[in-house]
CSV table of C-alpha atoms in Angstrom, one decimal:
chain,number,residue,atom,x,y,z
A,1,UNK,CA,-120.8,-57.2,59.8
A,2,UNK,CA,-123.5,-57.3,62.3
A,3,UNK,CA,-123.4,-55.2,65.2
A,4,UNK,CA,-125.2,-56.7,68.2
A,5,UNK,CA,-124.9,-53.9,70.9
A,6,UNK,CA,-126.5,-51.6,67.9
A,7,UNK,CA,-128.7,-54.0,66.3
A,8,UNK,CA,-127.7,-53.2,62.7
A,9,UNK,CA,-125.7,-55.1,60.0
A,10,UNK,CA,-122.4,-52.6,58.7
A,11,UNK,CA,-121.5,-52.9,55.5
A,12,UNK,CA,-118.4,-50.9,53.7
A,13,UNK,CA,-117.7,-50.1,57.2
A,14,UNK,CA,-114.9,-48.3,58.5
A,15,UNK,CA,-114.6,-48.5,62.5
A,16,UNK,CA,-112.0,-46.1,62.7
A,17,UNK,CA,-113.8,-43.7,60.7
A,18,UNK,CA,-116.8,-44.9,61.5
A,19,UNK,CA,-118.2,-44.7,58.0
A,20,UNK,CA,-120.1,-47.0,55.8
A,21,UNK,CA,-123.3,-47.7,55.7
A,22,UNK,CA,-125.9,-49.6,58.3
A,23,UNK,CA,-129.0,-51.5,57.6
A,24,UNK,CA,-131.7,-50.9,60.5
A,25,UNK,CA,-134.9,-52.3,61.3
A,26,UNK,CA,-137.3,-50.4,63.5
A,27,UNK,CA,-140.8,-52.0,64.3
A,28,UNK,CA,-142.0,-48.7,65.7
A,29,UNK,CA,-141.6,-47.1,62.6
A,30,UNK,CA,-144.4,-49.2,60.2
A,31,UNK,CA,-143.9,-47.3,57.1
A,32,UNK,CA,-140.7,-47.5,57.3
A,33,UNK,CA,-139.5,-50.2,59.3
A,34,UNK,CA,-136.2,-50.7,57.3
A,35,UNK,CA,-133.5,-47.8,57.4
A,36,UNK,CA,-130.5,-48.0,55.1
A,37,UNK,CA,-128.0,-45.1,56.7
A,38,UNK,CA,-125.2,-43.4,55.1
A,39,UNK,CA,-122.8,-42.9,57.8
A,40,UNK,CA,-119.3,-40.6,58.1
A,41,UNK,CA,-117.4,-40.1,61.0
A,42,UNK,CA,-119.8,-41.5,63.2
A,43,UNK,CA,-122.6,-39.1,61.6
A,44,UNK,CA,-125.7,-40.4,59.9
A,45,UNK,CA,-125.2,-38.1,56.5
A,46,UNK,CA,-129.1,-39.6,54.9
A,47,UNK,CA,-131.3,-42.3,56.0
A,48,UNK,CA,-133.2,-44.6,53.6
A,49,UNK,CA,-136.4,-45.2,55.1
A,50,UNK,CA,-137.4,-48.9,53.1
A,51,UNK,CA,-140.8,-50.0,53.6
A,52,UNK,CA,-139.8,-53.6,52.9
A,53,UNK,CA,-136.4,-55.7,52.6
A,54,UNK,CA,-136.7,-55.8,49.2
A,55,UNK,CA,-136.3,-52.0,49.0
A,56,UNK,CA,-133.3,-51.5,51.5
A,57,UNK,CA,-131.7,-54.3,49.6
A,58,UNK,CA,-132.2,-52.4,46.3
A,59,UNK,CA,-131.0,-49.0,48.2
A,60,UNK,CA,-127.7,-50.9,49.0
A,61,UNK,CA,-127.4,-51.9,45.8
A,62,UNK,CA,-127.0,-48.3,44.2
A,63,UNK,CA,-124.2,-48.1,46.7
A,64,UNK,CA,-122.7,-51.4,46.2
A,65,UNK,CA,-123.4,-54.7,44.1
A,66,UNK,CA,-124.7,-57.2,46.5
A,67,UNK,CA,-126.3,-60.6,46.2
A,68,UNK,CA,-129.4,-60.3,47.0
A,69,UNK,CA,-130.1,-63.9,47.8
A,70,UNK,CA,-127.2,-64.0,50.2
A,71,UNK,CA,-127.6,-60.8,52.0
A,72,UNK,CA,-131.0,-61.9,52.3
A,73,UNK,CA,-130.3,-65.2,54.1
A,74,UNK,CA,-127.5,-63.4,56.4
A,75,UNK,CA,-130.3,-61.0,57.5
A,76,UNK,CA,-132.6,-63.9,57.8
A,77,UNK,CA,-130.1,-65.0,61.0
A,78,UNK,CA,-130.8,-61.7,62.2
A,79,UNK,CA,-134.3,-60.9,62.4
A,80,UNK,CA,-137.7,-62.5,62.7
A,81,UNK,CA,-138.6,-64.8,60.3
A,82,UNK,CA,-141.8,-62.9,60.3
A,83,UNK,CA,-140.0,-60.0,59.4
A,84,UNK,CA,-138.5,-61.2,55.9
A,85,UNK,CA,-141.9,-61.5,54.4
């Protein structure tokens, strides 16, 4: 689920709780410009910092099985396509 006020796509998310997990980019942050957060009750418990999609996807993927290929065409609706590559 994407969040626009937040900028990040929920996944396993709880709003009453707010727990799951968030997927975050942050252009400031070069090395890391993709966060994958572990959240409970509204508390970021670790951050993930990816240095690529390809490795936040694979992060979420220890959590969770995902498709890949959809999740990355969901995000591609989100971001930049310069982003992606």
């Amino acid at each position: 689920m994407f969040d626009e006020k937040e900028q990040v796509i929920r996944y396993k998310w709880d709003s009453w709780t707010g727990s799951g997990y968030r997927l975050r980019y942050d252009a400031a942050d070069r090395a890391h410009s993709y966060h994958v957060e572990d959240c409970s009750n509204h508390v970021v418990m670790d951050d993930y910092g990816c240095s690529d999609l390809d490795e936040a996807l694979l992060v979420l993927n220890r959590f969770f099985s995902i498709d890949e290929s959809d999740e990355r065409s969901r995000i591609a609706g989100w971001l930049p396509q310069q982003r992606l590559q």
